[in-house]
Tab-separated table of C-alpha atoms in Angstrom:
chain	number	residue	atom	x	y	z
A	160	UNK	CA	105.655	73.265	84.305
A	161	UNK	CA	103.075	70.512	84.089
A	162	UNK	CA	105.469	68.334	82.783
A	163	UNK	CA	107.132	67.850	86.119
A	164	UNK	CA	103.609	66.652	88.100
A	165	UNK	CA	102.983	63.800	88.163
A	166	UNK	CA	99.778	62.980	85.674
A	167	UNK	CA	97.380	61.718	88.577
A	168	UNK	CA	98.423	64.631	90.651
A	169	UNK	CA	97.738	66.988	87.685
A	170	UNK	CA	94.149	65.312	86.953
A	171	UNK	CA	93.092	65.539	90.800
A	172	UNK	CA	94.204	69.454	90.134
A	173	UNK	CA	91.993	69.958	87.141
A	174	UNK	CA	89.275	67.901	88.748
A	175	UNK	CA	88.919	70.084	91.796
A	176	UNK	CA	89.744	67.665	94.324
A	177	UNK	CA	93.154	68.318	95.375
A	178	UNK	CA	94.704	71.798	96.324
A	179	UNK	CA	98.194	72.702	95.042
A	180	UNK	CA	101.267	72.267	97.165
A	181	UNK	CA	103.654	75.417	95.176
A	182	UNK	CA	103.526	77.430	92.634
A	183	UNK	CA	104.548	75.206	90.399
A	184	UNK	CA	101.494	72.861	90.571
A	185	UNK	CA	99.049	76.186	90.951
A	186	UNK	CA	100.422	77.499	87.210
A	187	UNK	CA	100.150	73.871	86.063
A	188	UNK	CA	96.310	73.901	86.531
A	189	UNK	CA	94.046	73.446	83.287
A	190	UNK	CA	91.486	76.460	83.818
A	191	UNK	CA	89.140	74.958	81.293
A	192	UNK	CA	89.044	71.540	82.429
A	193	UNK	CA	88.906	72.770	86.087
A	194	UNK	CA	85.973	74.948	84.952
A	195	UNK	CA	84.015	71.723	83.560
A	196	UNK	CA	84.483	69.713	86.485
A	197	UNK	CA	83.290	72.107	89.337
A	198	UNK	CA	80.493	73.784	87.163
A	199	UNK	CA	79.237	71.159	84.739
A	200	UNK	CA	76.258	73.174	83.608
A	201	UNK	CA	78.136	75.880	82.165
A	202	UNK	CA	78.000	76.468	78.332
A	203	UNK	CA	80.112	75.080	75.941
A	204	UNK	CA	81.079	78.695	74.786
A	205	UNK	CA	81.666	79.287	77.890
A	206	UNK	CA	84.400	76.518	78.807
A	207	UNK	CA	85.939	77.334	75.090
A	208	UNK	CA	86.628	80.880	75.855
A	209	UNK	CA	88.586	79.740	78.600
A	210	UNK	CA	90.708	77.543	76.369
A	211	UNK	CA	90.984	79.890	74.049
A	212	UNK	CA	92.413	82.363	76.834
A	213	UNK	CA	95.162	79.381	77.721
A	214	UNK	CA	98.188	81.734	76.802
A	215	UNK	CA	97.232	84.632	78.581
A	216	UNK	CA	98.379	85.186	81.870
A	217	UNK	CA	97.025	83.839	84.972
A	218	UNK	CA	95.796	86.788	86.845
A	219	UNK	CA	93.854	87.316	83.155
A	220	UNK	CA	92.077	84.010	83.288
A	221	UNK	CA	91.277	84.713	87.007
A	222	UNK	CA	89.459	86.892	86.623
A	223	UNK	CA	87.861	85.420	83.306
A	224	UNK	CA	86.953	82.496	85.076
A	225	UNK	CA	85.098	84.740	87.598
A	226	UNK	CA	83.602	86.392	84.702
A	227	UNK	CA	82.171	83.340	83.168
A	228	UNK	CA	80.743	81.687	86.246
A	229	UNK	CA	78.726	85.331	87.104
A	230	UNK	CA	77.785	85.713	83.600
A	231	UNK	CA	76.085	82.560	84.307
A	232	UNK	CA	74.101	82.728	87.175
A	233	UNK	CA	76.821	80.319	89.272
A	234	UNK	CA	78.149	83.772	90.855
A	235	UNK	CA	77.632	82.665	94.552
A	236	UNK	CA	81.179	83.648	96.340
A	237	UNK	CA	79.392	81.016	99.094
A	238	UNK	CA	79.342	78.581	97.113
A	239	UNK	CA	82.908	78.916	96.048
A	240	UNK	CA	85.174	79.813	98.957
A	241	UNK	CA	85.144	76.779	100.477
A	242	UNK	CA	85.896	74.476	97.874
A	243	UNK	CA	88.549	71.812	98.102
A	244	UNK	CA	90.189	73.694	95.179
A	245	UNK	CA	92.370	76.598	95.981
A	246	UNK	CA	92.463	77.864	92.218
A	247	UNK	CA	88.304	77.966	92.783
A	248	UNK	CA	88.487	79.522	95.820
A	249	UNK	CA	90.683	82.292	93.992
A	250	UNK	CA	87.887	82.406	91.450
A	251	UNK	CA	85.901	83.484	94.461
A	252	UNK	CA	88.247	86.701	95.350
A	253	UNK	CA	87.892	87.484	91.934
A	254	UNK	CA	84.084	87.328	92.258
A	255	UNK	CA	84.289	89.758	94.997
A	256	UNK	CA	86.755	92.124	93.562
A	257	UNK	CA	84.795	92.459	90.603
A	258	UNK	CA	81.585	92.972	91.939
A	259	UNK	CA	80.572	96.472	90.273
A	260	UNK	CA	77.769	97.373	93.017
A	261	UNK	CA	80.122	96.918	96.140
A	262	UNK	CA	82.104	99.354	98.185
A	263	UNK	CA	85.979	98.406	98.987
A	264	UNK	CA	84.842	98.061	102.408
A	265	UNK	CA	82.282	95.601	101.827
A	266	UNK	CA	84.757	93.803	99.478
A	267	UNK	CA	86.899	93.770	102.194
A	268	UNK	CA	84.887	92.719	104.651
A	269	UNK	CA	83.706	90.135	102.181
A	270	UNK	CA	87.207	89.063	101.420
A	271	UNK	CA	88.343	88.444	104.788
A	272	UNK	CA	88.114	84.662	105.615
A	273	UNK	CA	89.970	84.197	102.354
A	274	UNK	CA	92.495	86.866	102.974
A	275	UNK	CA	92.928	84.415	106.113
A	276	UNK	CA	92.958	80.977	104.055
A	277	UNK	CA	95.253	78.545	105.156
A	278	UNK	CA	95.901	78.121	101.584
A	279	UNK	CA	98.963	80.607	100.273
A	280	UNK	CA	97.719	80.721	96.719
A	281	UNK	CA	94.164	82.132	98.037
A	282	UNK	CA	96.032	84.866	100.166
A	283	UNK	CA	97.724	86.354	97.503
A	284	UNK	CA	94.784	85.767	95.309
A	285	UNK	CA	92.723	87.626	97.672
A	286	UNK	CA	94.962	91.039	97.500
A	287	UNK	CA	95.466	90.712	94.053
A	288	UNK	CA	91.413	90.644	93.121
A	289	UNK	CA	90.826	93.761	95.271
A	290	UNK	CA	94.426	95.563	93.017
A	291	UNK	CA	92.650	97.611	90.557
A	292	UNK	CA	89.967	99.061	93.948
A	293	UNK	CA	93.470	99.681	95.799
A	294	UNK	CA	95.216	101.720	92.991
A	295	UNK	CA	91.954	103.938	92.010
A	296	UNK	CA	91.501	104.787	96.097
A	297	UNK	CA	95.203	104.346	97.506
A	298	UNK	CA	94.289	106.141	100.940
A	299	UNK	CA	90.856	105.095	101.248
A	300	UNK	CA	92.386	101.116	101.642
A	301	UNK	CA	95.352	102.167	103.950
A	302	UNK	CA	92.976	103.869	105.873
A	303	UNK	CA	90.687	100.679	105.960
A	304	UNK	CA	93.600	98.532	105.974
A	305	UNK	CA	95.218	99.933	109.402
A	306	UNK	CA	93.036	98.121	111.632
A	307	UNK	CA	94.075	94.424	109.574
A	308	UNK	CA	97.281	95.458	111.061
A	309	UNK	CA	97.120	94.958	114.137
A	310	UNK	CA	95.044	91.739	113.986
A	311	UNK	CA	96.135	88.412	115.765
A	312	UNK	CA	96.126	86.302	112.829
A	313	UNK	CA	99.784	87.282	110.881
A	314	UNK	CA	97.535	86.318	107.579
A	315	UNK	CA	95.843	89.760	107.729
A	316	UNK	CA	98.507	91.465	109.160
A	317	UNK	CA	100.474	90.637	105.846
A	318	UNK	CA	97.569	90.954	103.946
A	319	UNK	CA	97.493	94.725	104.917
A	320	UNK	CA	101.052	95.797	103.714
A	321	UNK	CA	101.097	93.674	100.862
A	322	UNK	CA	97.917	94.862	99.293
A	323	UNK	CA	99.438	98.215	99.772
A	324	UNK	CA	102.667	97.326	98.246
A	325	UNK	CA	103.577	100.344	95.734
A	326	UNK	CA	105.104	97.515	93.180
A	327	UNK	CA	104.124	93.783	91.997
A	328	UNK	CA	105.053	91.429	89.620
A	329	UNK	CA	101.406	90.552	88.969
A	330	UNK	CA	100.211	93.632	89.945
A	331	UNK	CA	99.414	97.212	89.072
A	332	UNK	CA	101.757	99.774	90.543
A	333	UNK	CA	100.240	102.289	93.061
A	334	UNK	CA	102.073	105.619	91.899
A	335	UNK	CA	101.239	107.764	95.289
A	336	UNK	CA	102.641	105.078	97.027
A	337	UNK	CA	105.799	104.901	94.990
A	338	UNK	CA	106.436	108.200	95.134
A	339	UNK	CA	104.781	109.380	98.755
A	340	UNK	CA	105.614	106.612	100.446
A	341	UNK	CA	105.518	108.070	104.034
A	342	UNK	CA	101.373	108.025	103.703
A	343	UNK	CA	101.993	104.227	104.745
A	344	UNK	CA	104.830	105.030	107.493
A	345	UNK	CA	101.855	104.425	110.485
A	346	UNK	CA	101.189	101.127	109.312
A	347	UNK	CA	104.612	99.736	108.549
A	348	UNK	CA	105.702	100.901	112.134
A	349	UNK	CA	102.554	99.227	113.121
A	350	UNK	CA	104.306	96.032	111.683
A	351	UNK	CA	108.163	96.949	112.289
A	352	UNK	CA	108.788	94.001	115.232
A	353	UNK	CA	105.723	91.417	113.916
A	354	UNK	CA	107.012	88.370	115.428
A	355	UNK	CA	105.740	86.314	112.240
A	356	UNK	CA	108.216	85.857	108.905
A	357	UNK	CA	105.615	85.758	106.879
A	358	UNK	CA	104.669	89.494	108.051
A	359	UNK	CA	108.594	90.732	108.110
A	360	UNK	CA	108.758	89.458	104.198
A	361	UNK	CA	106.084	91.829	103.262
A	362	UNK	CA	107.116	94.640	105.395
A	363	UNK	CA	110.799	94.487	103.814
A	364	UNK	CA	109.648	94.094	100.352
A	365	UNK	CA	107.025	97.301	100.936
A	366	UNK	CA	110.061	98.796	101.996
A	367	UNK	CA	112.668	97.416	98.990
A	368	UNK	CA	109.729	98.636	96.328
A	369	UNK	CA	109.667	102.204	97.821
A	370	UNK	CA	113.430	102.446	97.372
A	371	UNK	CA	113.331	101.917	94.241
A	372	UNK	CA	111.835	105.370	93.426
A	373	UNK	CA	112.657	106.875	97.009
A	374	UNK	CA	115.607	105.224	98.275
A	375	UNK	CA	116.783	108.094	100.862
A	376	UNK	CA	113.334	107.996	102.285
A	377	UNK	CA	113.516	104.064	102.963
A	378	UNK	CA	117.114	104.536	104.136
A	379	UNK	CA	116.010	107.421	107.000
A	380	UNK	CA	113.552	105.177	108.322
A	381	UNK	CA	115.772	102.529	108.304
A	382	UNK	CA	118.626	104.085	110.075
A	383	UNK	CA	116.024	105.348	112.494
A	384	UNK	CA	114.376	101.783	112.890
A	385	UNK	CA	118.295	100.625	113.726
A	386	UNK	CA	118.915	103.087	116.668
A	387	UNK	CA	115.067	102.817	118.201
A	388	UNK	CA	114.260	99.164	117.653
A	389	UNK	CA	116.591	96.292	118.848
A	390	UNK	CA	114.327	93.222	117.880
A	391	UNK	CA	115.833	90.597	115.967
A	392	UNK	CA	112.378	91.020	113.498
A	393	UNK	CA	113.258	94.623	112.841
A	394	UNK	CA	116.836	93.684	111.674
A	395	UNK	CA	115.522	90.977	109.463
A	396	UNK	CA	113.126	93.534	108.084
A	397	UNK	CA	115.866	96.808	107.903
A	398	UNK	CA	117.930	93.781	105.700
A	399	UNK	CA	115.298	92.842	103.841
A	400	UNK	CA	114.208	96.455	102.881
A	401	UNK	CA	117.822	97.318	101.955
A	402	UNK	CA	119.092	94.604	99.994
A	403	UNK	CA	119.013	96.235	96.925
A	404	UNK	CA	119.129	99.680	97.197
């Protein structure tokens, strides 16, 4: 994809000093050369196990790049989660979600302001770095995820069904969800009229992912939604959760 950015755009990408515009441009970015330009003093073994990861996937070298910059002392999610860079700033989710010694609470807690970036990329990167917490303790992050729901900024209110969400492409499936899918019912009617797109997307795909292993389940509470809600949000969402089932 790098081949259609333009080669000063790419550079101020892999420099650090730009932030990407789609998802085009955020694949496009050069993890090694990005690595060398915000954190000069790592190792040279350090920067060439990140080129040597170059064909593995991006949530891989994520979390590798997280890896490397703990494993040498430049750790500081501070530091990080302000930087011009969104890719760096998603090196900082990683940082917290793979901090060993921390509950899911305090990584939550810790991964708020970026699960409220203005920058897309670091949203999604933020759910995506607390995944493998979410699968092992499915009810222990609805349960701390409820409250996000009813938050005035439509960032965390998506951020709470979407981290939930029993399918992913980039992400680990959460089985209970998949196939109990009613232990997330309170906060999906929580979220049923959110006034916000971005939140009825994520509610509808929560919704569409469920069907796929419980489709009479999302269909009940669909037909139910259609006879006791009458907002134009809850129709977008009923469509959205349907459209493939």
């Amino acid at each position: 994809m790098s081949t259609t950015i333009a080669t000063a755009r790419l550079q101020a990408l892999n420099a650090g000093s730009a932030a990407s515009t789609h998802l085009a441009e955020c694949l496009a970015v050069d993890f090694a050369a990005l690595l060398q330009a915000v954190a000069p003093t790592l190792p040279p073994a350090a920067i060439q196990r990140m080129h040597t990861a170059a064909g593995k996937g991006i949530t891989q070298r994520m979390a590798l790049a997280a890896a490397l910059l703990r494993e040498a002392g430049q750790g500081d999610v501070q530091h990080w989660r302000s930087h011009p860079s969104d890719t760096v700033r998603g090196w900082a989710c990683y940082l917290i979600g793979a901090d060993a010694q921390a509950t899911l609470a305090h990584k939550l807690q810790a991964m708020r302001p970026l699960a409220d970036d203005p920058h897309f990329g670091v949203r999604e990167w933020a759910w995506l770095a607390l995944r493998s917490d979410i699968v092992a303790g499915p009810l222990e992050a609805l349960a701390l995820l409820q409250p996000w729901a009813q938050q005035p900024s439509p960032h965390l209110r998506r951020f709470a069904c979407e981290a939930l969400r029993p399918r992913g492409v980039w992400a680990t499936h959460i089985a209970l969800f998949k196939q109990q899918p009613e232990h997330v019912l309170p906060l999906l009617e929580t979220l049923a009229d959110d006034p916000e797109r971005y939140v009825q997307d994520s509610v509808g795909n929560w919704l569409n992912d469920a069907g796929k292993s419980q489709s009479d389940w999302v269909r009940t509470v669909c037909t139910r939604w259609q006879s006791t809600r009458d907002s134009v949000a809850n129709a977008y969402i009923r469509k959205r959760a349907l459209r493939s089932l």
